[in-house]
C-alpha positions as a printed Julia matrix, in Angstrom:
117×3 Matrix{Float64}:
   0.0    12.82   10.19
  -2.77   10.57    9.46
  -2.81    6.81   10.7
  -5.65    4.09    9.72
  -6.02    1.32   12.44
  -5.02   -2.1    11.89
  -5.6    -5.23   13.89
  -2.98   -8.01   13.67
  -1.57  -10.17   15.77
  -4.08   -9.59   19.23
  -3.01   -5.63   18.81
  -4.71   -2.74   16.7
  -1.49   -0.47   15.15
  -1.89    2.93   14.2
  -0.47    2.56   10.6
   1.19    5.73    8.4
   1.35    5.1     4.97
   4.27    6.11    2.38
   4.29    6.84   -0.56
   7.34    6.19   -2.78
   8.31    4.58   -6.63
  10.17    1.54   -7.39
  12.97    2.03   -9.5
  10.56    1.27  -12.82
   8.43    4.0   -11.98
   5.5     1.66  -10.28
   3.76    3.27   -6.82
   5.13    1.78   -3.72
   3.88    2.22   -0.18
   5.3     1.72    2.98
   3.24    0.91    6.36
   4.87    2.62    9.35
   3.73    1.81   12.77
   3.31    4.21   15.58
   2.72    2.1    18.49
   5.15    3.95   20.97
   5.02    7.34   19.28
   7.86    6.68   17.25
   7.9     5.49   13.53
   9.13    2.08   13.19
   8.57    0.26    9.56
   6.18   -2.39    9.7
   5.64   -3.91    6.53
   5.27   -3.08    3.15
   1.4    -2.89    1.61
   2.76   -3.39   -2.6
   4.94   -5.44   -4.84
   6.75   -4.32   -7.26
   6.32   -7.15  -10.78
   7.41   -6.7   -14.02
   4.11   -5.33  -15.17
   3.95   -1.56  -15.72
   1.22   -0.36  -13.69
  -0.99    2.3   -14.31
  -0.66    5.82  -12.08
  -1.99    5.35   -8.8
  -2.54    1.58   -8.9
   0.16   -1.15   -7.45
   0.08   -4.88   -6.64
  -0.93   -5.52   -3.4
   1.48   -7.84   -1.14
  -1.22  -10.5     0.12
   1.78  -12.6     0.59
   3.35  -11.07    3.47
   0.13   -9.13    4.82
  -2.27  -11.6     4.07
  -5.85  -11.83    2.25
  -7.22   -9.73    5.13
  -5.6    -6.54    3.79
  -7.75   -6.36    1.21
 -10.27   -6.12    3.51
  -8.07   -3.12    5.35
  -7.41   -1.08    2.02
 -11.21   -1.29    1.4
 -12.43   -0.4     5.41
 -10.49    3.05    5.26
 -11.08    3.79    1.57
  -7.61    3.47    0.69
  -8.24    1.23   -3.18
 -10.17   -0.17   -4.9
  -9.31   -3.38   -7.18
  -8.5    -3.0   -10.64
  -9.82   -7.04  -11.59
  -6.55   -7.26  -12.2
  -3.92  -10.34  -10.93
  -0.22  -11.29  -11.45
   1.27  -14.34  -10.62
   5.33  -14.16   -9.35
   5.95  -17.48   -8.12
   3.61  -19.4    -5.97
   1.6   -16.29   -5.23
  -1.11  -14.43   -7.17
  -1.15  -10.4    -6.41
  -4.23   -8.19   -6.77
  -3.9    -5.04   -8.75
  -5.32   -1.46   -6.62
  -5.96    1.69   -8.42
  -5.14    4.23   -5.01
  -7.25    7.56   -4.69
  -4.77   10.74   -6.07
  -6.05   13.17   -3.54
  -5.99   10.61   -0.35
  -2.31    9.84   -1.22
  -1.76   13.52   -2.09
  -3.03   14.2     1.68
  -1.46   11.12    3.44
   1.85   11.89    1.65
   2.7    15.1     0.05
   6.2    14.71   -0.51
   6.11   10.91   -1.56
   3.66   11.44   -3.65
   5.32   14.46   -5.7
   8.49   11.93   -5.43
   6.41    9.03   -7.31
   5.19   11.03  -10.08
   8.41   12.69  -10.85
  10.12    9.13  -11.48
């Protein structure tokens, strides 16, 4: 199981990501925390809009995680932005194209389950 470290709130998290769909066939990923050695959901890193998104790429929930996990996706290599934005709301979400093979590796399973929706 691979975690990528995340600091928030005075404590660094080891963080499991997974992978999933929303029912319209966009990627959605979970953040799991590990902090006692058990999985406990944290929060979760996309949005689902109304805007088809291409494979691998997802809004990024900046609302709930804040700004800085932009900064996060980009530290461990996890996206990279599309130039993309929706707005929903008051809020403005960034579009992320994910890397197939580190999603593949983080999430076998999930990410089988994704493409099959």
């Amino acid at each position: 199981m691979k975690t990528f470290p995340l600091e928030k709130y005075g404590t660094t998290r080891p963080i499991q990501l997974q992978v999933a769909a929303y029912m319209n066939g966009n990627l959605a990923i979970e953040m799991i925390t590990w902090e006692d050695g058990c999985p406990e959901p944290w929060n979760t890193l996309t949005v689902n809009l109304t805007w088809p998104c291409e494979k691998d790429c997802a809004f990024i929930d900046t609302n709930n995680n804040g700004k800085e996990i932009l900064i996060w996706l980009k530290k461990h290599k996890l996206a990279a932005p599309t130039g993309r934005e929706l707005k929903s709301g008051f809020c403005t979400y960034p579009e992320y194209r994910f890397q197939e093979a580190l999603l593949r590796e983080i999430d076998p399973d999930g990410y089988e389950a994704y493409l099959q929706v």
